[in-house]
CSV table of N, CA, C and O in Angstrom, one decimal:
chain,number,residue,atom,x,y,z
G,232,MET,N,-64.2,49.1,50.7
G,232,MET,CA,-63.6,47.8,50.3
G,232,MET,C,-62.5,48.3,50.4
G,232,MET,O,-61.7,49.1,49.8
G,233,GLU,N,-61.4,47.0,50.6
G,233,GLU,CA,-59.9,47.2,50.6
G,233,GLU,C,-59.2,45.9,50.1
G,233,GLU,O,-59.7,45.4,50.1
G,234,ARG,N,-58.2,46.5,49.8
G,234,ARG,CA,-57.4,45.6,49.0
G,234,ARG,C,-56.5,45.0,49.8
G,234,ARG,O,-55.7,45.7,50.7
G,235,ILE,N,-56.2,43.5,49.7
G,235,ILE,CA,-55.4,42.9,50.9
G,235,ILE,C,-54.6,41.9,50.0
G,235,ILE,O,-54.7,41.6,49.2
G,236,GLU,N,-53.4,41.6,50.6
G,236,GLU,CA,-52.0,41.1,50.0
G,236,GLU,C,-51.6,39.9,51.0
G,236,GLU,O,-50.7,39.3,50.3
G,237,THR,N,-52.1,39.7,52.1
G,237,THR,CA,-51.2,39.2,53.0
G,237,THR,C,-52.5,38.0,53.5
G,237,THR,O,-53.6,38.5,54.0
G,238,GLN,N,-52.1,37.1,54.5
G,238,GLN,CA,-52.8,36.1,55.0
G,238,GLN,C,-53.3,36.7,56.6
G,238,GLN,O,-54.1,36.4,56.9
G,239,GLU,N,-52.1,37.4,56.9
G,239,GLU,CA,-52.4,38.2,57.9
G,239,GLU,C,-53.4,39.4,57.9
G,239,GLU,O,-54.4,39.6,58.7
G,240,GLN,N,-53.8,40.4,56.8
G,240,GLN,CA,-54.8,40.8,56.4
G,240,GLN,C,-55.9,40.0,56.3
G,240,GLN,O,-57.2,40.5,56.8
G,241,LEU,N,-56.2,39.1,55.7
G,241,LEU,CA,-57.3,38.4,55.5
G,241,LEU,C,-57.9,37.9,57.0
G,241,LEU,O,-58.9,38.1,57.3
G,242,HIS,N,-56.8,37.5,57.7
G,242,HIS,CA,-57.3,36.8,59.2
G,242,HIS,C,-57.8,38.0,60.2
G,242,HIS,O,-58.8,37.8,60.9
G,243,ILE,N,-57.5,39.2,60.1
G,243,ILE,CA,-57.8,40.1,60.9
G,243,ILE,C,-59.2,40.6,60.1
G,243,ILE,O,-60.0,40.8,61.0
G,244,LEU,N,-59.5,40.5,58.8
G,244,LEU,CA,-60.5,41.0,58.6
G,244,LEU,C,-61.9,39.7,58.8
G,244,LEU,O,-62.9,40.2,59.2
G,245,LEU,N,-61.4,38.8,58.7
G,245,LEU,CA,-62.3,37.7,59.2
G,245,LEU,C,-62.5,37.4,60.9
G,245,LEU,O,-63.8,37.2,61.2
G,246,THR,N,-61.6,37.9,61.3
G,246,THR,CA,-62.0,38.1,63.0
G,246,THR,C,-63.0,39.1,63.0
G,246,THR,O,-63.5,38.8,64.1
G,247,LYS,N,-62.5,40.1,62.5
G,247,LYS,CA,-63.2,41.4,62.9
G,247,LYS,C,-65.0,41.3,62.3
G,247,LYS,O,-65.6,42.2,62.7
G,248,HIS,N,-65.2,40.7,61.2
G,248,HIS,CA,-66.4,40.9,60.4
G,248,HIS,C,-66.9,39.5,60.1
G,248,HIS,O,-66.5,38.5,60.4
G,249,HIS,N,-68.2,39.5,60.9
G,249,HIS,CA,-69.3,38.1,60.7
G,249,HIS,C,-69.3,37.8,59.2
G,249,HIS,O,-69.3,36.7,59.2
G,250,THR,N,-69.3,38.9,58.3
G,250,THR,CA,-69.7,38.3,57.0
G,250,THR,C,-68.4,39.2,56.2
G,250,THR,O,-68.2,40.4,56.5
G,251,LEU,N,-68.0,38.7,54.9
G,251,LEU,CA,-67.0,39.4,54.3
G,251,LEU,C,-67.1,38.8,52.8
G,251,LEU,O,-67.3,37.5,52.2
G,252,ILE,N,-66.8,39.7,51.9
G,252,ILE,CA,-67.3,39.5,50.4
G,252,ILE,C,-65.6,39.5,50.0
G,252,ILE,O,-64.8,40.5,50.3
G,253,LEU,N,-65.1,38.5,49.5
G,253,LEU,CA,-63.7,38.4,48.5
G,253,LEU,C,-63.7,38.2,47.3
G,253,LEU,O,-64.5,37.7,46.8
G,254,PHE,N,-63.0,39.1,46.6
G,254,PHE,CA,-63.1,39.2,45.0
G,254,PHE,C,-61.5,38.9,44.6
G,254,PHE,O,-60.7,39.7,45.5
G,255,LYS,N,-61.4,37.9,44.0
G,255,LYS,CA,-60.2,37.6,43.4
G,255,LYS,C,-60.0,38.2,42.2
G,255,LYS,O,-60.7,38.0,41.0
G,256,HIS,N,-59.0,39.1,41.6
G,256,HIS,CA,-59.0,39.7,40.5
G,256,HIS,C,-57.6,39.6,39.7
G,256,HIS,O,-56.8,39.7,40.2
G,257,SER,N,-57.7,39.3,38.3
G,257,SER,CA,-56.9,39.2,37.4
G,257,SER,C,-56.7,40.4,36.9
G,257,SER,O,-57.5,41.0,36.4
G,258,LEU,N,-55.2,41.0,36.9
G,258,LEU,CA,-55.1,42.2,36.2
G,258,LEU,C,-54.9,42.2,34.9
G,258,LEU,O,-54.9,43.2,34.1
G,259,THR,N,-54.7,41.0,34.1
G,259,THR,CA,-54.5,40.9,32.8
G,259,THR,C,-55.6,40.2,32.3
G,259,THR,O,-55.6,40.1,30.6
G,260,CYS,N,-56.8,40.0,32.6
G,260,CYS,CA,-58.0,38.8,31.9
G,260,CYS,C,-59.0,40.1,31.9
G,260,CYS,O,-59.8,40.6,32.9
G,261,PRO,N,-59.5,40.3,30.4
G,261,PRO,CA,-60.6,40.8,30.1
G,261,PRO,C,-62.0,40.7,31.0
G,261,PRO,O,-62.8,41.3,31.2
G,262,VAL,N,-61.9,39.4,30.9
G,262,VAL,CA,-63.4,38.9,32.0
G,262,VAL,C,-63.6,38.9,33.3
G,262,VAL,O,-64.2,39.7,33.6
G,263,SER,N,-62.0,39.2,33.7
G,263,SER,CA,-61.7,40.0,35.1
G,263,SER,C,-62.2,41.1,35.4
G,263,SER,O,-62.9,41.6,36.2
G,264,GLN,N,-61.8,42.0,34.5
G,264,GLN,CA,-62.1,43.2,34.6
G,264,GLN,C,-63.6,43.5,34.4
G,264,GLN,O,-64.1,44.4,35.3
G,265,ALA,N,-64.3,42.9,33.5
G,265,ALA,CA,-65.7,43.1,33.5
G,265,ALA,C,-66.2,42.5,35.0
G,265,ALA,O,-67.4,43.2,35.0
G,266,ALA,N,-66.1,41.6,35.5
G,266,ALA,CA,-66.7,41.0,36.7
G,266,ALA,C,-66.2,42.0,38.0
G,266,ALA,O,-67.2,42.3,38.7
G,267,PHE,N,-64.9,42.8,37.7
G,267,PHE,CA,-64.7,43.5,38.9
G,267,PHE,C,-65.5,44.9,38.8
G,267,PHE,O,-65.9,45.3,39.9
G,268,GLN,N,-65.6,45.0,37.6
G,268,GLN,CA,-66.7,46.3,37.3
G,268,GLN,C,-68.4,46.1,37.9
G,268,GLN,O,-68.6,47.1,38.3
G,269,GLU,N,-68.7,44.9,37.7
G,269,GLU,CA,-70.0,44.4,38.0
G,269,GLU,C,-69.6,44.6,39.7
G,269,GLU,O,-70.7,44.8,40.6
G,270,PHE,N,-68.9,43.8,40.3
G,270,PHE,CA,-68.5,43.8,42.0
G,270,PHE,C,-68.5,45.3,42.5
G,270,PHE,O,-69.2,45.8,43.1
G,271,GLN,N,-67.7,46.3,41.5
G,271,GLN,CA,-67.6,47.7,42.1
G,271,GLN,C,-68.9,48.4,42.1
G,271,GLN,O,-69.3,49.1,42.8
G,272,ALA,N,-69.9,48.0,41.2
G,272,ALA,CA,-71.3,48.6,41.1
G,272,ALA,C,-71.9,48.2,42.3
G,272,ALA,O,-72.8,48.7,42.9
G,273,TYR,N,-72.2,46.5,42.1
G,273,TYR,CA,-73.0,46.0,43.5
G,273,TYR,C,-72.3,46.8,44.9
G,273,TYR,O,-73.2,47.1,45.7
G,274,MET,N,-71.1,47.0,44.8
G,274,MET,CA,-70.5,47.5,46.1
G,274,MET,C,-71.0,48.9,46.3
G,274,MET,O,-71.0,49.3,47.6
G,275,ALA,N,-71.1,49.6,45.6
G,275,ALA,CA,-71.7,51.2,45.8
G,275,ALA,C,-73.0,51.1,46.5
G,275,ALA,O,-72.8,52.3,47.2
G,276,ASP,N,-73.7,50.1,46.3
G,276,ASP,CA,-74.9,50.2,47.2
G,276,ASP,C,-75.2,49.4,48.4
G,276,ASP,O,-76.0,49.3,49.1
G,277,ALA,N,-74.1,48.5,48.7
G,277,ALA,CA,-74.0,47.4,49.5
G,277,ALA,C,-73.3,48.0,51.0
G,277,ALA,O,-72.6,48.8,50.8
G,278,TYR,N,-73.8,47.0,51.9
G,278,TYR,CA,-73.3,47.5,53.2
G,278,TYR,C,-72.5,46.3,53.9
G,278,TYR,O,-72.8,46.1,54.9
G,279,VAL,N,-71.9,45.3,53.1
G,279,VAL,CA,-71.1,44.3,53.5
G,279,VAL,C,-69.8,44.6,53.4
G,279,VAL,O,-69.5,45.0,52.5
G,280,PRO,N,-69.1,44.4,54.3
G,280,PRO,CA,-67.5,44.3,54.3
G,280,PRO,C,-67.0,43.4,53.0
G,280,PRO,O,-67.7,42.2,52.9
G,281,ALA,N,-66.0,44.1,52.3
G,281,ALA,CA,-65.6,43.7,51.2
G,281,ALA,C,-64.3,43.8,51.1
G,281,ALA,O,-63.5,44.8,51.7
G,282,ALA,N,-63.4,42.8,50.8
G,282,ALA,CA,-61.9,43.0,50.1
G,282,ALA,C,-61.6,42.3,49.0
G,282,ALA,O,-62.2,41.6,48.3
G,283,TYR,N,-60.6,42.6,48.1
G,283,TYR,CA,-60.1,42.4,46.9
G,283,TYR,C,-58.5,42.1,46.8
G,283,TYR,O,-58.1,42.5,47.7
G,284,LEU,N,-58.0,41.2,46.1
G,284,LEU,CA,-56.9,40.8,45.7
G,284,LEU,C,-56.4,40.9,44.4
G,284,LEU,O,-57.2,40.3,43.8
G,285,TYR,N,-55.3,40.9,43.8
G,285,TYR,CA,-55.1,40.7,43.0
G,285,TYR,C,-54.0,39.5,42.7
G,285,TYR,O,-53.0,39.5,43.4
G,286,VAL,N,-54.4,38.8,42.0
G,286,VAL,CA,-53.9,37.3,42.2
G,286,VAL,C,-52.5,37.6,41.7
G,286,VAL,O,-51.9,36.5,42.1
G,287,GLN,N,-51.9,38.0,40.6
G,287,GLN,CA,-50.8,38.4,40.1
G,287,GLN,C,-49.7,38.8,41.4
G,287,GLN,O,-48.6,38.4,41.3
G,288,GLU,N,-50.5,39.8,42.1
G,288,GLU,CA,-49.5,40.4,43.5
G,288,GLU,C,-49.5,39.5,44.6
G,288,GLU,O,-49.1,39.9,45.6
G,289,ALA,N,-50.8,38.8,44.8
G,289,ALA,CA,-50.8,38.2,45.8
G,289,ALA,C,-51.2,36.5,45.9
G,289,ALA,O,-52.4,36.4,46.3
G,290,ARG,N,-50.3,36.0,45.0
G,290,ARG,CA,-50.6,34.5,44.6
G,290,ARG,C,-50.5,33.4,45.8
G,290,ARG,O,-51.5,32.8,46.1
G,291,ALA,N,-49.7,33.8,46.9
G,291,ALA,CA,-49.8,33.0,48.1
G,291,ALA,C,-51.2,33.1,48.9
G,291,ALA,O,-51.7,32.1,49.5
G,292,LEU,N,-51.6,34.2,49.0
G,292,LEU,CA,-53.1,34.5,49.5
G,292,LEU,C,-53.8,33.9,48.7
G,292,LEU,O,-54.9,33.6,49.1
G,293,SER,N,-54.2,34.1,47.7
G,293,SER,CA,-54.7,33.4,46.6
G,293,SER,C,-54.8,31.9,46.8
G,293,SER,O,-56.1,31.6,47.0
G,294,ASN,N,-53.8,31.3,46.7
G,294,ASN,CA,-53.6,29.8,46.9
G,294,ASN,C,-54.3,29.6,48.4
G,294,ASN,O,-55.1,28.7,48.8
G,295,HIS,N,-54.0,30.5,49.5
G,295,HIS,CA,-54.6,30.2,50.6
G,295,HIS,C,-55.9,30.2,50.9
G,295,HIS,O,-56.5,29.6,51.8
G,296,ILE,N,-56.5,31.2,50.5
G,296,ILE,CA,-57.9,31.3,50.5
G,296,ILE,C,-58.6,30.1,49.7
G,296,ILE,O,-59.3,29.4,50.2
G,297,ALA,N,-57.9,29.5,48.7
G,297,ALA,CA,-58.5,28.2,48.2
G,297,ALA,C,-58.3,27.0,48.9
G,297,ALA,O,-59.3,26.2,49.2
G,298,GLU,N,-57.2,27.2,49.7
G,298,GLU,CA,-57.3,26.3,50.6
G,298,GLU,C,-57.8,26.1,52.0
G,298,GLU,O,-58.4,25.3,52.4
G,299,GLN,N,-57.7,27.3,52.4
G,299,GLN,CA,-58.6,27.5,53.6
G,299,GLN,C,-60.0,27.2,53.1
G,299,GLN,O,-60.6,26.5,54.7
G,300,PHE,N,-60.5,27.6,52.4
G,300,PHE,CA,-62.1,27.4,52.4
G,300,PHE,C,-62.6,26.1,51.2
G,300,PHE,O,-63.7,25.9,51.1
G,301,ALA,N,-61.4,25.3,51.0
G,301,ALA,CA,-61.8,24.3,50.2
G,301,ALA,C,-62.4,24.6,48.5
G,301,ALA,O,-63.1,23.5,48.5
G,302,ILE,N,-61.9,25.7,48.0
G,302,ILE,CA,-62.8,26.1,47.1
G,302,ILE,C,-61.8,26.1,45.7
G,302,ILE,O,-60.7,27.1,46.1
G,303,ARG,N,-62.0,25.5,44.8
G,303,ARG,CA,-60.7,25.5,43.8
G,303,ARG,C,-60.6,27.2,43.3
G,303,ARG,O,-61.7,27.6,43.2
G,304,HIS,N,-59.3,27.5,43.3
G,304,HIS,CA,-59.2,28.9,42.7
G,304,HIS,C,-59.5,29.1,41.6
G,304,HIS,O,-59.4,28.4,40.6
G,305,GLU,N,-60.3,30.4,41.0
G,305,GLU,CA,-60.7,30.5,39.7
G,305,GLU,C,-60.4,32.2,40.0
G,305,GLU,O,-60.3,33.0,40.9
G,306,SER,N,-60.1,32.7,38.8
G,306,SER,CA,-60.2,34.0,38.5
G,306,SER,C,-61.0,34.7,37.4
G,306,SER,O,-60.4,34.0,36.1
G,307,PRO,N,-61.6,35.7,37.3
G,307,PRO,CA,-62.1,36.2,38.6
G,307,PRO,C,-62.6,35.1,39.4
G,307,PRO,O,-63.7,34.5,39.0
G,308,GLN,N,-62.8,35.6,40.6
G,308,GLN,CA,-63.7,34.7,41.6
G,308,GLN,C,-64.1,35.5,42.7
G,308,GLN,O,-63.8,36.3,43.3
G,309,VAL,N,-65.3,35.5,43.3
G,309,VAL,CA,-65.9,36.4,44.1
G,309,VAL,C,-66.6,35.1,45.3
G,309,VAL,O,-67.2,33.8,45.2
G,310,LEU,N,-66.1,35.2,46.7
G,310,LEU,CA,-66.6,34.1,47.6
G,310,LEU,C,-67.3,35.4,48.7
G,310,LEU,O,-66.6,36.3,49.1
G,311,TYR,N,-68.4,34.6,49.3
G,311,TYR,CA,-69.2,35.3,50.3
G,311,TYR,C,-68.9,34.4,51.5
G,311,TYR,O,-69.3,33.3,51.6
G,312,VAL,N,-68.2,35.0,52.7
G,312,VAL,CA,-67.9,34.3,53.6
G,312,VAL,C,-68.7,34.6,55.0
G,312,VAL,O,-68.9,36.0,55.2
G,313,GLN,N,-69.5,33.9,55.4
G,313,GLN,CA,-70.4,34.1,57.0
G,313,GLN,C,-69.7,32.9,57.7
G,313,GLN,O,-69.8,31.5,57.7
G,314,ASN,N,-69.3,33.7,58.9
G,314,ASN,CA,-68.9,32.8,60.1
G,314,ASN,C,-67.7,31.9,59.6
G,314,ASN,O,-67.8,30.6,60.0
G,315,HIS,N,-67.2,32.5,58.7
G,315,HIS,CA,-65.6,31.9,58.5
G,315,HIS,C,-65.8,30.6,57.6
G,315,HIS,O,-65.1,29.6,57.2
G,316,GLU,N,-66.9,30.6,56.8
G,316,GLU,CA,-67.4,29.8,55.8
G,316,GLU,C,-68.2,30.2,54.7
G,316,GLU,O,-68.6,31.2,54.8
G,317,VAL,N,-67.3,29.9,53.5
G,317,VAL,CA,-67.9,30.3,52.4
G,317,VAL,C,-69.3,29.6,51.9
G,317,VAL,O,-69.8,28.6,51.9
G,318,THR,N,-70.3,30.7,51.8
G,318,THR,CA,-71.6,30.1,51.7
G,318,THR,C,-72.3,30.5,50.3
G,318,THR,O,-73.4,29.8,49.8
G,319,TRP,N,-71.7,31.2,49.3
G,319,TRP,CA,-71.9,31.2,48.0
G,319,TRP,C,-70.3,31.7,47.4
G,319,TRP,O,-70.0,32.6,47.9
G,320,HIS,N,-70.2,31.2,46.2
G,320,HIS,CA,-69.3,31.8,45.3
G,320,HIS,C,-69.6,31.6,44.1
G,320,HIS,O,-70.4,30.8,43.5
G,321,ALA,N,-68.7,32.7,43.1
G,321,ALA,CA,-68.9,32.4,41.6
G,321,ALA,C,-67.5,32.8,41.2
G,321,ALA,O,-66.8,33.4,41.6
G,322,SER,N,-67.5,32.7,39.8
G,322,SER,CA,-66.6,33.0,39.1
G,322,SER,C,-67.1,33.4,37.4
G,322,SER,O,-68.2,32.9,37.1
G,323,HIS,N,-66.0,34.1,36.9
G,323,HIS,CA,-66.2,34.5,35.5
G,323,HIS,C,-67.3,35.3,35.0
G,323,HIS,O,-67.7,36.1,36.1
G,324,TRP,N,-68.1,34.6,34.2
G,324,TRP,CA,-69.2,35.7,33.8
G,324,TRP,C,-70.6,35.3,34.7
G,324,TRP,O,-71.4,36.3,34.8
G,325,ASN,N,-70.2,34.5,35.8
G,325,ASN,CA,-71.4,34.5,36.7
G,325,ASN,C,-71.2,35.6,37.7
G,325,ASN,O,-72.3,35.6,38.9
G,326,ILE,N,-70.1,36.5,37.5
G,326,ILE,CA,-70.1,37.5,38.5
G,326,ILE,C,-70.8,38.5,38.0
G,326,ILE,O,-70.1,39.3,37.0
G,327,THR,N,-72.0,39.1,38.6
G,327,THR,CA,-72.8,40.0,37.9
G,327,THR,C,-73.5,40.9,39.1
G,327,THR,O,-73.5,40.3,40.1
G,328,GLN,N,-73.7,42.3,39.1
G,328,GLN,CA,-74.4,42.8,40.0
G,328,GLN,C,-75.9,42.1,40.2
G,328,GLN,O,-75.7,41.9,41.4
G,329,ALA,N,-76.5,41.5,39.5
G,329,ALA,CA,-77.8,40.8,39.7
G,329,ALA,C,-77.4,39.7,40.8
G,329,ALA,O,-78.2,39.3,41.7
G,330,SER,N,-76.2,38.8,40.2
G,330,SER,CA,-75.9,37.6,41.0
G,330,SER,C,-75.7,37.9,42.3
G,330,SER,O,-75.8,37.2,43.3
G,331,LEU,N,-74.6,38.8,42.6
G,331,LEU,CA,-74.4,39.6,43.9
G,331,LEU,C,-75.8,39.7,44.9
G,331,LEU,O,-75.7,39.7,46.1
G,332,LYS,N,-76.4,40.6,44.3
G,332,LYS,CA,-77.7,40.7,44.7
G,332,LYS,C,-78.4,39.6,45.4
G,332,LYS,O,-78.9,39.5,46.3
G,333,GLU,N,-78.8,39.0,44.6
G,333,GLU,CA,-79.4,37.9,44.5
G,333,GLU,C,-78.7,36.8,45.8
G,333,GLU,O,-79.8,36.3,46.5
G,334,HIS,N,-77.6,36.8,46.1
G,334,HIS,CA,-76.9,35.5,46.7
G,334,HIS,C,-76.3,36.1,48.3
G,334,HIS,O,-76.2,35.5,49.2
G,335,ILE,N,-76.1,37.6,48.2
G,335,ILE,CA,-75.6,38.2,49.4
G,335,ILE,C,-76.7,38.6,50.1
G,335,ILE,O,-77.2,39.7,49.6
G,336,GLN,N,-76.6,38.4,51.3
G,336,GLN,CA,-77.8,38.9,52.3
G,336,GLN,C,-77.2,40.3,52.9
G,336,GLN,O,-76.4,39.9,53.9
């Protein structure tokens, strides 16, 4: 799992990986902190490439992701990308280790 801050970093990851999990994390929101902990717990046993960004520090990238995938920005938010298309996404309290296991193959 790596932290990204730029559109270029995102492009490299999307070019390199068939599947990718993206997590948008707010540094000031307790709901986001809880969701990020669930995400980290899921990633401890996952073998899917993943990246996260801090929305306060990478606002342009966060907006770009919303535009590129035509998915309204929320924070926290997780997006599962396969072949450059989001096949599943969730936000807020719907981001749990169980929901990630259920929807990410």
